[in-house]
Each structure stands twice: as C-alpha cells, then as structure tokens.
Short mmCIF file of C-alpha atoms and ligand atoms in Angstrom, two decimals:
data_model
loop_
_atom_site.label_atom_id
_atom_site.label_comp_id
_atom_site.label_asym_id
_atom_site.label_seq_id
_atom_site.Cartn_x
_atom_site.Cartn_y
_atom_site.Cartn_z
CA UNK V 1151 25.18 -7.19 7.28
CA UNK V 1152 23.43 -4.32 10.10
CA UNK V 1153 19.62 -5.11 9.44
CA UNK V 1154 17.09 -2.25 9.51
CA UNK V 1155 16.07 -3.24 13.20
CA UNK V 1156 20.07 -3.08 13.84
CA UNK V 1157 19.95 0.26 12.35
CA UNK V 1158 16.97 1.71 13.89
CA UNK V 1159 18.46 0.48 17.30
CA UNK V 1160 21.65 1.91 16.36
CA UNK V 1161 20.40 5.64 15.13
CA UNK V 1162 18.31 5.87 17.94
CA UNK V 1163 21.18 5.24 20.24
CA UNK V 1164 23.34 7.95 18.39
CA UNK V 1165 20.05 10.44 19.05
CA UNK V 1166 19.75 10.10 22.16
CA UNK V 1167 22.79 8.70 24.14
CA UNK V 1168 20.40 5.84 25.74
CA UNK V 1169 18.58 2.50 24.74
CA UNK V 1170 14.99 2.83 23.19
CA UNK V 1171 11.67 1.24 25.09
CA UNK V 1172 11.26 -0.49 22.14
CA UNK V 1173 11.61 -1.69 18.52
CA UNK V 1174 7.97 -2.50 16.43
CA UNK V 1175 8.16 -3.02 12.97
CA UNK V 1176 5.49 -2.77 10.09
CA UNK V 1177 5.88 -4.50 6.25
CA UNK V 1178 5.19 -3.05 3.02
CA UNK V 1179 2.20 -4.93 0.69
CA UNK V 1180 1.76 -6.50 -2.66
CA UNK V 1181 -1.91 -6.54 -3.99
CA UNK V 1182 -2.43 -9.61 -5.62
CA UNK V 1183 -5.67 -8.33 -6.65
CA UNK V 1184 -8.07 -4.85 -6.78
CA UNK V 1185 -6.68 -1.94 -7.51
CA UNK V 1186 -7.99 1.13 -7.26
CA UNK V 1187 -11.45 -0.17 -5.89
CA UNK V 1188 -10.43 0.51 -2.27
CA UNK V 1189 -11.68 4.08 -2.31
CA UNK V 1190 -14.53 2.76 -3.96
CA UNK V 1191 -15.79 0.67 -0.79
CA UNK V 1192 -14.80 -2.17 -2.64
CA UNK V 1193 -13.17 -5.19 -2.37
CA UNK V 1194 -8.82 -5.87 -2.43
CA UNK V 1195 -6.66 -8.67 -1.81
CA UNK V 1196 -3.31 -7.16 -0.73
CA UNK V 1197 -0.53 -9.78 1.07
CA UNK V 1198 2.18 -7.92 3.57
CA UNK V 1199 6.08 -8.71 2.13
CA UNK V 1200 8.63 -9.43 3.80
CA UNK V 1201 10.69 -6.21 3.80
CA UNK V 1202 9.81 -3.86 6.90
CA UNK V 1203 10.43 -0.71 8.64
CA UNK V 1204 11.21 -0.36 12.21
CA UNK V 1205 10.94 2.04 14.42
CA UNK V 1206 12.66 2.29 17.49
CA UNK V 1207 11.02 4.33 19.47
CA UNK V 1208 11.89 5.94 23.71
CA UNK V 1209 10.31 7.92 25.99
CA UNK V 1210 10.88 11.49 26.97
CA UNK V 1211 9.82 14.10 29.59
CA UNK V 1212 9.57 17.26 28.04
CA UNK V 1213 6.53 17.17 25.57
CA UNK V 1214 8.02 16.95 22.64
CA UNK V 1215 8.41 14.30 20.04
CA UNK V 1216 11.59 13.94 17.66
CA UNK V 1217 11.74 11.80 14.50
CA UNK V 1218 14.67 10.49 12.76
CA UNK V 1219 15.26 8.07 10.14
CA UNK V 1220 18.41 6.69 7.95
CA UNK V 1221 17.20 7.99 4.84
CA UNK V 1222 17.17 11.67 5.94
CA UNK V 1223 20.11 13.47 7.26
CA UNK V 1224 18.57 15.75 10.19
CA UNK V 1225 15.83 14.99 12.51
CA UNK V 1226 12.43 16.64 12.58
CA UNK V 1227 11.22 17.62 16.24
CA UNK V 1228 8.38 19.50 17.78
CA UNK V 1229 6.06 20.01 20.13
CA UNK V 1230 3.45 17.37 20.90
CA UNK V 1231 0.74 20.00 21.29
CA UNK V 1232 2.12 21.87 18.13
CA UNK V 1233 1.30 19.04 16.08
CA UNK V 1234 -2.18 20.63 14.83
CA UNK V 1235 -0.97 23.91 13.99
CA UNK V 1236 1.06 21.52 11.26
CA UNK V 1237 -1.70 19.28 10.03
CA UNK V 1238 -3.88 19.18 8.07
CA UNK V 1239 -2.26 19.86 4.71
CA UNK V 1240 -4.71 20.31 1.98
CA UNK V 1241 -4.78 17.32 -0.97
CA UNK V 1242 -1.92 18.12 -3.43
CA UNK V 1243 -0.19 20.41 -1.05
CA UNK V 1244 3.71 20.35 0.05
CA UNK V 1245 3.36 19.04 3.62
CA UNK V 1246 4.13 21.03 6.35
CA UNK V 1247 7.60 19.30 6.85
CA UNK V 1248 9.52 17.27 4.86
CA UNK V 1249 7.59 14.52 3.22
CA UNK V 1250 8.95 11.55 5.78
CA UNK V 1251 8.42 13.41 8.44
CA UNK V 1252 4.91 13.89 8.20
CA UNK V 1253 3.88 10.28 8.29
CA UNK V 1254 5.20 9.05 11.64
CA UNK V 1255 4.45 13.11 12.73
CA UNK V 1256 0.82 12.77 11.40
CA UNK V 1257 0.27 9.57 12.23
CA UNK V 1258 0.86 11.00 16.64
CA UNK V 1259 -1.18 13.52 15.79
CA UNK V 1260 -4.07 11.55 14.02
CA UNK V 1261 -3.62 9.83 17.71
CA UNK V 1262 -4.17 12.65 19.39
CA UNK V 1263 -7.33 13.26 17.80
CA UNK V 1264 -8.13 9.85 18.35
CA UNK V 1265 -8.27 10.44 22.11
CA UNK V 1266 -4.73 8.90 22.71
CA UNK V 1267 -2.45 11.49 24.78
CA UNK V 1268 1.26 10.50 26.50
CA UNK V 1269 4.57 11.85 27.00
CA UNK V 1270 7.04 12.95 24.39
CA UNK V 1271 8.68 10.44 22.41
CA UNK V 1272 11.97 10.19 20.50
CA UNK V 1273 11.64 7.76 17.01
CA UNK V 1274 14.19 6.72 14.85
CA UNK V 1275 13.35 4.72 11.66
CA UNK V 1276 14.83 1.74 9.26
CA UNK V 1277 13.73 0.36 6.71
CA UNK V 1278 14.42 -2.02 3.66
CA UNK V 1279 11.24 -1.34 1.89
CA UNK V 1280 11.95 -0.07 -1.55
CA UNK V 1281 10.78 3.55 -1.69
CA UNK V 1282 8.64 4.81 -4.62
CA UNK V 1283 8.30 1.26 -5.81
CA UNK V 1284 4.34 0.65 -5.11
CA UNK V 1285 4.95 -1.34 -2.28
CA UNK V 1286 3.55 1.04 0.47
CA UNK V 1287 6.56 2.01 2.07
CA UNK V 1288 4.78 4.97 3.69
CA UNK V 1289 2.16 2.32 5.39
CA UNK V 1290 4.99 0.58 6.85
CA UNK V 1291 6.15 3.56 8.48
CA UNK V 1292 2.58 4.94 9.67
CA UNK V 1293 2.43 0.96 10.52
CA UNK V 1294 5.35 0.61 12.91
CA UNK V 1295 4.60 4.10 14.49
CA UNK V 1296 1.49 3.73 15.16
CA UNK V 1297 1.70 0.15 17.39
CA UNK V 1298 4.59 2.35 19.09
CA UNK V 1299 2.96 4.75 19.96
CA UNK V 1300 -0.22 3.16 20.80
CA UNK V 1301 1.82 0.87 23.63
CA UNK V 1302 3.83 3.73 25.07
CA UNK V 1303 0.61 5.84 25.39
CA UNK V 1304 -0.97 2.98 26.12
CA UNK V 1305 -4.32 3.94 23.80
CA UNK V 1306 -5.41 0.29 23.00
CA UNK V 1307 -6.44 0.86 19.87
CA UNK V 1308 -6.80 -2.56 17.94
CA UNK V 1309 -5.49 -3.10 14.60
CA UNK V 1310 -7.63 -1.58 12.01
CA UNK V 1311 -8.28 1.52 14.16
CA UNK V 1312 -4.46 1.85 13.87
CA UNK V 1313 -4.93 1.66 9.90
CA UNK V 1314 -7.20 4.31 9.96
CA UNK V 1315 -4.85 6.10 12.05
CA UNK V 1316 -2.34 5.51 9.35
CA UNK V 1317 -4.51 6.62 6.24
CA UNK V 1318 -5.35 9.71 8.13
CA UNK V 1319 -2.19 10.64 8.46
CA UNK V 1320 -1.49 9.82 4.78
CA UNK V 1321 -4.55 11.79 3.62
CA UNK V 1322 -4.61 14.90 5.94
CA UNK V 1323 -0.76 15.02 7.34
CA UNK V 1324 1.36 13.67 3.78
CA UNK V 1325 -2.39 15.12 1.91
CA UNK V 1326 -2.39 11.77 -0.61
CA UNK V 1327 -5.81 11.13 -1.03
CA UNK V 1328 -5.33 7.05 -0.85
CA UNK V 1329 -7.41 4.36 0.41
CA UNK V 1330 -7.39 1.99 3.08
CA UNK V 1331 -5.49 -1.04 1.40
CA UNK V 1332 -2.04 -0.57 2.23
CA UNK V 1333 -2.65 0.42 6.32
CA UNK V 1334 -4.88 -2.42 6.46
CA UNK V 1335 -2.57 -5.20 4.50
CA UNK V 1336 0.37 -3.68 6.49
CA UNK V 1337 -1.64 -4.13 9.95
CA UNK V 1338 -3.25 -7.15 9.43
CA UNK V 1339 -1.13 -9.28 7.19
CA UNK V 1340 -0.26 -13.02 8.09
CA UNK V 1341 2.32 -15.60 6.75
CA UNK V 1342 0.98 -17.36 3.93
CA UNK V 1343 -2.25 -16.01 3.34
CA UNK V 1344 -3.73 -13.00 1.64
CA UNK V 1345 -6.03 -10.57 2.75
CA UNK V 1346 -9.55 -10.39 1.46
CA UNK V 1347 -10.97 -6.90 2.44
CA UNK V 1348 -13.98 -5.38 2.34
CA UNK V 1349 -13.52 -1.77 2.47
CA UNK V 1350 -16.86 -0.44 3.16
CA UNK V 1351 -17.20 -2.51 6.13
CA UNK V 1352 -13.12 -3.41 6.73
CA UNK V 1353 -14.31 -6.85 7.23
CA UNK V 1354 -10.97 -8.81 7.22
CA UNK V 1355 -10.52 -12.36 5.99
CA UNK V 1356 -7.37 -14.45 5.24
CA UNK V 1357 -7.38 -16.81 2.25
CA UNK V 1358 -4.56 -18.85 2.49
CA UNK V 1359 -2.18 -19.08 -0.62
CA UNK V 1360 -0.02 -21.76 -0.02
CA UNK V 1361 2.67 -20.60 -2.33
CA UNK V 1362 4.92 -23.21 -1.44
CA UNK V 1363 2.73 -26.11 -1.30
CA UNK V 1364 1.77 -25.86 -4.92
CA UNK V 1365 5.51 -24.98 -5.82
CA UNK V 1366 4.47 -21.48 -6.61
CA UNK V 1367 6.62 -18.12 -6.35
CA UNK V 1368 5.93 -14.35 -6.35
CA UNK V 1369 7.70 -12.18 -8.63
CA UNK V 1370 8.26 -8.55 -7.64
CA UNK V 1371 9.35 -6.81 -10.62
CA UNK V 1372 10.24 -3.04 -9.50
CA UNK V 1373 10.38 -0.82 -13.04
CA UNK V 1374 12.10 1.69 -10.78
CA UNK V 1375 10.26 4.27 -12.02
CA UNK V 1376 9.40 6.44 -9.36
CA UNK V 1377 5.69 7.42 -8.51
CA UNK V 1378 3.75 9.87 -5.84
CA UNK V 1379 0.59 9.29 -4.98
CA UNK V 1380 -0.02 13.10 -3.73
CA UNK V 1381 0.07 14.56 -6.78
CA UNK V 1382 -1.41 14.26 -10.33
CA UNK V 1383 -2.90 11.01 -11.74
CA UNK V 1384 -3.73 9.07 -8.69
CA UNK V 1385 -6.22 11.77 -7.48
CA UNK V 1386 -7.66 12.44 -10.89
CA UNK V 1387 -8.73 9.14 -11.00
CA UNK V 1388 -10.04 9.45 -8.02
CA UNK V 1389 -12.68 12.55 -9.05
CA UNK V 1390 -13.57 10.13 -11.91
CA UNK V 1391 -14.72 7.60 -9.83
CA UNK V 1392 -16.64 10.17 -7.69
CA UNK V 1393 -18.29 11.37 -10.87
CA UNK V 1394 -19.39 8.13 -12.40
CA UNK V 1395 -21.18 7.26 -8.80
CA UNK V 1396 -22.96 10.66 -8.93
CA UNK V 1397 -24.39 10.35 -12.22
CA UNK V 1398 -25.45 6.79 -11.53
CA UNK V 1399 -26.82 7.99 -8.18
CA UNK V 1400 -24.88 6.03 -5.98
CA UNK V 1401 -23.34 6.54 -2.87
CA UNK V 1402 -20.27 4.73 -4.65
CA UNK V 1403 -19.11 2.50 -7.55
CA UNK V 1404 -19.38 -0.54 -5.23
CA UNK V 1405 -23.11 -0.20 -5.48
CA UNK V 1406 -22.40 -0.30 -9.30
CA UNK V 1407 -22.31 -3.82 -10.73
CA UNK V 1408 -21.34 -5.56 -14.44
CA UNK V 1409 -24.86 -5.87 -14.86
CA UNK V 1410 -25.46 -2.41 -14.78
CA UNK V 1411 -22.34 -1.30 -17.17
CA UNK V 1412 -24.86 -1.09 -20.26
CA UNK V 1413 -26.73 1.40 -18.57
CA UNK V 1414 -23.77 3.20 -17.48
CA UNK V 1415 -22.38 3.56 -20.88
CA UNK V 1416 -25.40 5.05 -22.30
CA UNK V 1417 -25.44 7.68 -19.13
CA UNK V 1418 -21.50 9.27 -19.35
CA UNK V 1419 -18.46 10.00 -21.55
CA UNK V 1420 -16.65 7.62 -22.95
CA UNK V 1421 -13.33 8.03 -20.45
CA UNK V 1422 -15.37 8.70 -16.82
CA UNK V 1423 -16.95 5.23 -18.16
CA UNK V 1424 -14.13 3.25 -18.37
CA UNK V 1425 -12.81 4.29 -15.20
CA UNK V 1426 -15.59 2.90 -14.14
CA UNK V 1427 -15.58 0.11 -16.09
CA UNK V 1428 -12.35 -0.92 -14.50
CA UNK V 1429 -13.66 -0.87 -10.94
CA UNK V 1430 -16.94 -2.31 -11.28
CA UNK V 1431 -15.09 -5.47 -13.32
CA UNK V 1432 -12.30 -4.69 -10.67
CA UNK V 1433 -14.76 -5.94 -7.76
CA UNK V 1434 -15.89 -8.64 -9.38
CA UNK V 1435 -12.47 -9.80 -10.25
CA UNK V 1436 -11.31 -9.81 -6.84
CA UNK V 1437 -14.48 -12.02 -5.47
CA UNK V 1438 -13.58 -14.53 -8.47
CA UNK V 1439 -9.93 -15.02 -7.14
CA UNK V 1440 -11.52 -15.33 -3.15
CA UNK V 1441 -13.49 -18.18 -4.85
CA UNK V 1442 -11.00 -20.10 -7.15
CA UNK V 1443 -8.19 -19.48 -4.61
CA UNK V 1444 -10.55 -21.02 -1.75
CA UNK V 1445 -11.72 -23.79 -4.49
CA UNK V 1446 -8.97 -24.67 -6.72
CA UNK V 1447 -5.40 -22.63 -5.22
CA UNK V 1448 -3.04 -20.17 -6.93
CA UNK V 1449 -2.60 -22.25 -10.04
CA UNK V 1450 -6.25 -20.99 -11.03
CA UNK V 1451 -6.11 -17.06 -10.76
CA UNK V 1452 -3.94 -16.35 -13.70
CA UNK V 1453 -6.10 -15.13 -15.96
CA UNK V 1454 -7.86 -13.01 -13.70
CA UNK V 1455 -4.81 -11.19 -12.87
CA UNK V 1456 -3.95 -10.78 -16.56
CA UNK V 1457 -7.29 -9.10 -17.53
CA UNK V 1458 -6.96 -6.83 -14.27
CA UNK V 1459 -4.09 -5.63 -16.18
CA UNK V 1460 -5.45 -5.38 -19.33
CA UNK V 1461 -8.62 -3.29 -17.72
CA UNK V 1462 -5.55 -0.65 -15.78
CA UNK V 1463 -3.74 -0.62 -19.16
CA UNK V 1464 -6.82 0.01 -21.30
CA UNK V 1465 -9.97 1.39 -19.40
CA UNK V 1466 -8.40 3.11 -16.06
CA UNK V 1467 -4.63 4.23 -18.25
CA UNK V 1468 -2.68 4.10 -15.22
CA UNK V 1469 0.02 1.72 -16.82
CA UNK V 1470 3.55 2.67 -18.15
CA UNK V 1471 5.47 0.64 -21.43
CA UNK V 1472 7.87 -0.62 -18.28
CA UNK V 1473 4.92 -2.17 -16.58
CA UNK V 1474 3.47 -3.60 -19.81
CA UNK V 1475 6.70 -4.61 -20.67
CA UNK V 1476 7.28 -6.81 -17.44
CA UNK V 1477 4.01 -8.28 -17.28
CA UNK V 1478 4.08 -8.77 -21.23
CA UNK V 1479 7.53 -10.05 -21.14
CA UNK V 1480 7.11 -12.58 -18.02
CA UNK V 1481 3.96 -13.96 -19.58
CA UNK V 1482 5.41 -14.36 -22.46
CA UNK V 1483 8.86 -16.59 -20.68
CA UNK V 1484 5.95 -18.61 -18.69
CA UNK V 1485 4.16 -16.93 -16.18
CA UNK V 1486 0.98 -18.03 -15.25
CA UNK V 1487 -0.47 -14.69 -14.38
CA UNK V 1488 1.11 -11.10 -14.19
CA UNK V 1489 0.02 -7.50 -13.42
CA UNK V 1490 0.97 -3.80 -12.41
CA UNK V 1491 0.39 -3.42 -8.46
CA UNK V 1492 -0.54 -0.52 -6.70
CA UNK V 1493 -1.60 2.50 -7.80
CA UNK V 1494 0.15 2.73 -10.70
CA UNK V 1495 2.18 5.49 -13.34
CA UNK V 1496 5.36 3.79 -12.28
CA UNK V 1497 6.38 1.08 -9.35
CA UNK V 1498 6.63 -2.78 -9.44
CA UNK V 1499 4.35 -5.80 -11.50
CA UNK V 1500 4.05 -8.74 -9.42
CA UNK V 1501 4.23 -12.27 -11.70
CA UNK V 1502 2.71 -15.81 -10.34
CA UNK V 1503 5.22 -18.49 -11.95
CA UNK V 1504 6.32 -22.32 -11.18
CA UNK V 1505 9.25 -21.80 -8.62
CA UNK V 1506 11.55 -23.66 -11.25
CA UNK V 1507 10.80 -20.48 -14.00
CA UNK V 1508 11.52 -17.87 -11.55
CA UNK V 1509 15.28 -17.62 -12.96
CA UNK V 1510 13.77 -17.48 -16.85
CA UNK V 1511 11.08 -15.28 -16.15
CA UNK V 1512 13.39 -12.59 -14.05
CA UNK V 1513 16.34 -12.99 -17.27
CA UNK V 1514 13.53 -12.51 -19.25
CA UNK V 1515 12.36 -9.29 -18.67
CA UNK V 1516 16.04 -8.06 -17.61
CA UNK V 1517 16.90 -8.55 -21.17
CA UNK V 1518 13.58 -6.92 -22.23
CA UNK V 1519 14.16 -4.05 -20.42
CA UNK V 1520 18.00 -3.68 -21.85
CA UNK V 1521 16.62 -3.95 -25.66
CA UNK V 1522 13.97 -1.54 -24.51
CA UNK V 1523 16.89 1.12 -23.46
CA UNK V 1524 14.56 0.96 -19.75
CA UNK V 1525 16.54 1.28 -16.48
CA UNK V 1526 17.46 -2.14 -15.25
CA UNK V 1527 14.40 -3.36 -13.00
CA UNK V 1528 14.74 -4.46 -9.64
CA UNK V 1529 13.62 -8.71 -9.76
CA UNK V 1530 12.97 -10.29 -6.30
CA UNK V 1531 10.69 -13.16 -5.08
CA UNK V 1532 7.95 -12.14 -2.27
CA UNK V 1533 6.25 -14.71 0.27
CA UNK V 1534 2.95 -13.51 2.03
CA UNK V 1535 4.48 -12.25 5.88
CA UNK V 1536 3.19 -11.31 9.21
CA UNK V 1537 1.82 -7.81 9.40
CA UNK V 1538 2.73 -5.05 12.23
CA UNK V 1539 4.35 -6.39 15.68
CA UNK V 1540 6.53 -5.34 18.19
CA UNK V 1541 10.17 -7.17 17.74
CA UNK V 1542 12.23 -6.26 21.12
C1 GLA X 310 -2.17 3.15 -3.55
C2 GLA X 310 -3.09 3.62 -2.43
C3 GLA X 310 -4.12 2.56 -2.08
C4 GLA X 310 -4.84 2.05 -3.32
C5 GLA X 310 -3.84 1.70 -4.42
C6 GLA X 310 -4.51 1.35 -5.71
O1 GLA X 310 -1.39 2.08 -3.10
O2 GLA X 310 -2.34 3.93 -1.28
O3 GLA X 310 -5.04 3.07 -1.13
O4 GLA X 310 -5.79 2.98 -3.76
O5 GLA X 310 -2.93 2.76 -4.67
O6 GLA X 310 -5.22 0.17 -5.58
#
C-alpha cells in the first residue's frame, strides 16, 4: 500500500522531474478535553493522532513557490513576493485561492511577515488525515509546511512560533477565525501523553495517558458529517463569547470563573449566558482531568468528559443527533466516557473504553446509526503520537 510520505515523494517527483530536499510531516489532533475555551485564553487538552500529512517540499531559483497536493487536481503557484497582494482574506470570505491552497500558501507568507525570507520552493502534499472530520486536518498541513519551510529558509523559529504561524494563516489566509489548539497539539504532540495548554500564556505541559498500561483504547467515531469552521456557527459562537466578557468587564471568559456564574446570569440573556456557561465550566473541567489523570489515570476522567458533552449539547448547541447518537450509543454498550471533539456541527466523538469493548462499542453505534437512517460512521482506535518532524 503507497503511504502518504510515498505519495508526497512520488507527486513531487512527477512536478518537478527531480528529488525533493525533504519530506516533514505534521498529525492531525483529538481533544480529549476543552472545547471551545481556546479562544477564550483558556485551558485544552488536545493529543496529536496518528494519521499525518507530509509535505515534500524542494528548492527553486526563480522566486516563486508552487503547491500541489493529491487531493486537488492542478497546482497553485505564485510569486513569493505576490503572496500579500493575496492575503489577508477577511473572516467568512472565499479565500483568495482555492481553499487548500491557502494554508501551506498563507502559512509562507505568515513567514514572511515573521521576518523569515528564502528562495522559491516547490511543495507537494499527502495526507491520510480524514478531511472535514474535526480532526484538524488543516493544522497538519500548516504543521508540515511550516517546519519545511522554516529549515529551507533556515528562520529558526521554535515550535509554538510555528503554531502561531499556522493559526495565522488559518485566520487571515483560509479567514477561519479558530484558536490555537490544533497548531499547538499538531506541533507539540508526543507519544503517549496529552497536551495540557494554557492558551493565554501557551505554556505547554504533557500529562502522560498511558493508554495501554491501564488496557485503555481511544475511539474515533467520525459521523462523516462534514463541517467548516470559516463560516456560520463556529464564529457566532465566537461573538458570544466576546460579548459575555464585555458585559462582565473582562478582558476574557478565562477571567470568568464558576463562582462568578450567579452573577453572570443575573447580568445577560439567557443564550449569551450559557455560552458562557459552557466555557467557564469548560476550564474548570479541563484542570479536573490534569488532576485526576496526574492522580488516579484515564480510568477516572469519564464523567468529566460526559458532562463536557452534555454542557456542548445543552448550553453552547454545537452538537448534531449523529454526535449524540455516538456518544449516547457507546455509553450506553460500555464506555467509560464519551464526547463530540472539536469544534463541532458535524465531525468525529472520541469514546474512552476497556480495549476488550472496543469491538462492542464500534458495532454498537454502527447499528445505531443504520436504525437511525445516518450515513455509516467512520470507527477507528487513536493512540496519543509524536507531533511535527522532519521524516527523510
Ligand atoms: C476548532 C478550532 C480550534 C478550537 C476548536 C474547538 O478545532 O480550530 O481552535 O476552537 O474548534 O475547541
């Protein structure tokens, strides 16, 4: 079977008529924990997966930079000085190229503002992260571009300034107004262990998981319903957010806590205050898993992860009856925790179960999703991987 790194080799090859400097891969990200509370300055617990995109990536003298991948059938190319007459694309508009284009595109020019200049460059991308599936496929591609391009230009940026790198290009080249979380988990991600971040600060610390150990698995449960994060819901919630931290005078909802809810309930409408509800009990949430991971292991987070799903289902309404339905449904067949991940209105749940239920829980909500007349979901297992590198 050609892997993506096979494939990015191989279309690179077919672009150019010569071997690449280079192949450097970045993973996709399942957040075990915190959603939405990234923008927020608050706290997430993302884990990189195993399934990556690679860019091979080559050298070239005239200026320009060319980007191909194996999910689009013509390549994108243009001047590397041209680059800001493309970007920035206002939140919610088309992009100024195709939409795959402008994340390895954006993410040289983010670069450039960043100081970083070089010759032109040829790119040619793989990858066998699911697309649309809320499992950051786009941060594995700003991911594995940006630690190419930041060896061939040789900017020596270290990791997280490449993850800003990344969500700049996401918010001001793509124009999705995300968060950190996904650049960050994508960058910074290690076998084993998940990543407790602090987004105001991007303080970075690994709590290990030690899925196997305890004879623990992670279920990926892809509804295969199809989401965008540059449109609609995702930046609505978003402006609610903004507007719950301006009436309570704060700079943002991490300076809100659970203490302070009454008081916030009194102060807004009923829907700006449960979106902020779900943040503020969000945060907390994710500093109760640090501590029962750290004190007791996976085995004791499952009903945290079940009322963070309750809280996106009920107080933030990002949910969909396919993500209810999977985390309902694998519950139900013996999970000991389950929840939507990412940023919701479509994409995968993620379910903690005993490695012997795996097979149960996954035939489980199969069948649930037949009766339901859903589209069959996508079932896989995940283990926590290493985050960006270069591979050859
Ligand atoms: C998407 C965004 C992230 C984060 C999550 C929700 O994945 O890219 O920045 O906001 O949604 O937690």
């Amino acid at each position: 079977m050609t892997t993506p790194q096979d494939a990015a080799r191989t279309l690179f090859e077919k672009l150019t008529g010569h071997a690449p400097a280079g192949v450097w891969s970045a993973p996709g990200r399942v957040n075990l924990i915190g959603e939405h509370t990234d923008y927020n300055d608050g706290f997430v617990l993302p884990f990189a997966i195993p399934h990556r995109t690679y860019a091979a990536v080559g050298m070239r003298e005239d200026g320009r930079i060319r980007v191909a991948s194996t999910f689009a059938e013509e390549a994108v190319e243009v001047a590397l000085d041209e680059l800001n007459t493309l970007f920035p694309t206002a939140t919610g508009a088309e992009p100024a190229v195709q939409e795959w284009a402008a994340y390895p595109l954006g993410v040289a020019w983010a670069l450039q503002l960043a100081g970083a200049t070089g010759v032109g460059v040829d790119i040619a991308i793989a990858s066998d992260v699911p697309v649309g599936a809320g499992l950051s496929s786009s941060a594995a591609i700003e991911g594995a571009t940006a630690s190419a391009l930041n060896e061939l230009w040789d900017a020596q940026l270290d990791r997280s300034a490449l993850a800003r790198i990344g969500r700049r290009s996401e918010n001001e080249a793509v124009g999705a107004p995300t968060g950190i979380m996904d650049q960050m988990a994508s960058m910074l991600g290690e076998t084993d262990a998940a990543l407790f971040l602090d987004c105001r600060t991007l303080d970075a610390n690994l709590v290990p998981l030690s899925m196997s150990e305890t004879g623990l698995a992670i279920l990926v449960m892809d509804t295969r319903v199809k989401h965008a994060h540059s449109t609609g819901g995702y930046g609505e919630r978003r402006a609610s957010c903004e507007r719950g931290a301006a009436i309570m005078r704060v700079p943002s909802l991490r300076d809100v806590s659970v203490d302070d809810l009454p008081r916030a309930k009194e102060l807004m409408d009923d829907v700006t205050f449960r979106r902020v509800r779900h943040v503020v009990t969000e945060n907390q949430r994710v500093l109760d898993t640090v501590t029962a991971l750290r004190a007791q292991g996976p085995r004791a987070i499952g009903a945290l992860i079940v009322a963070s799903h309750v809280s996106m289902r009920d107080d933030f309404e990002i949910s969909i009856p396919e993500l209810d339905t999977a985390v309902e449904t694998a519950l139900t067949a013996g999970a000991i925790g389950a929840r939507m991940t990412g940023g919701g209105f479509g994409g995968a749940a993620i379910a903690l179960v005993e490695q012997g239920s795996v097979q149960q829980v996954s035939d489980a909500v199969t069948a649930a999703f037949a009766a339901s007349g859903f589209t069959a979901p996508h079932i896989f297992t995940v283990t926590p991987a290493a985050g960006a590198h270069r591979d050859s």
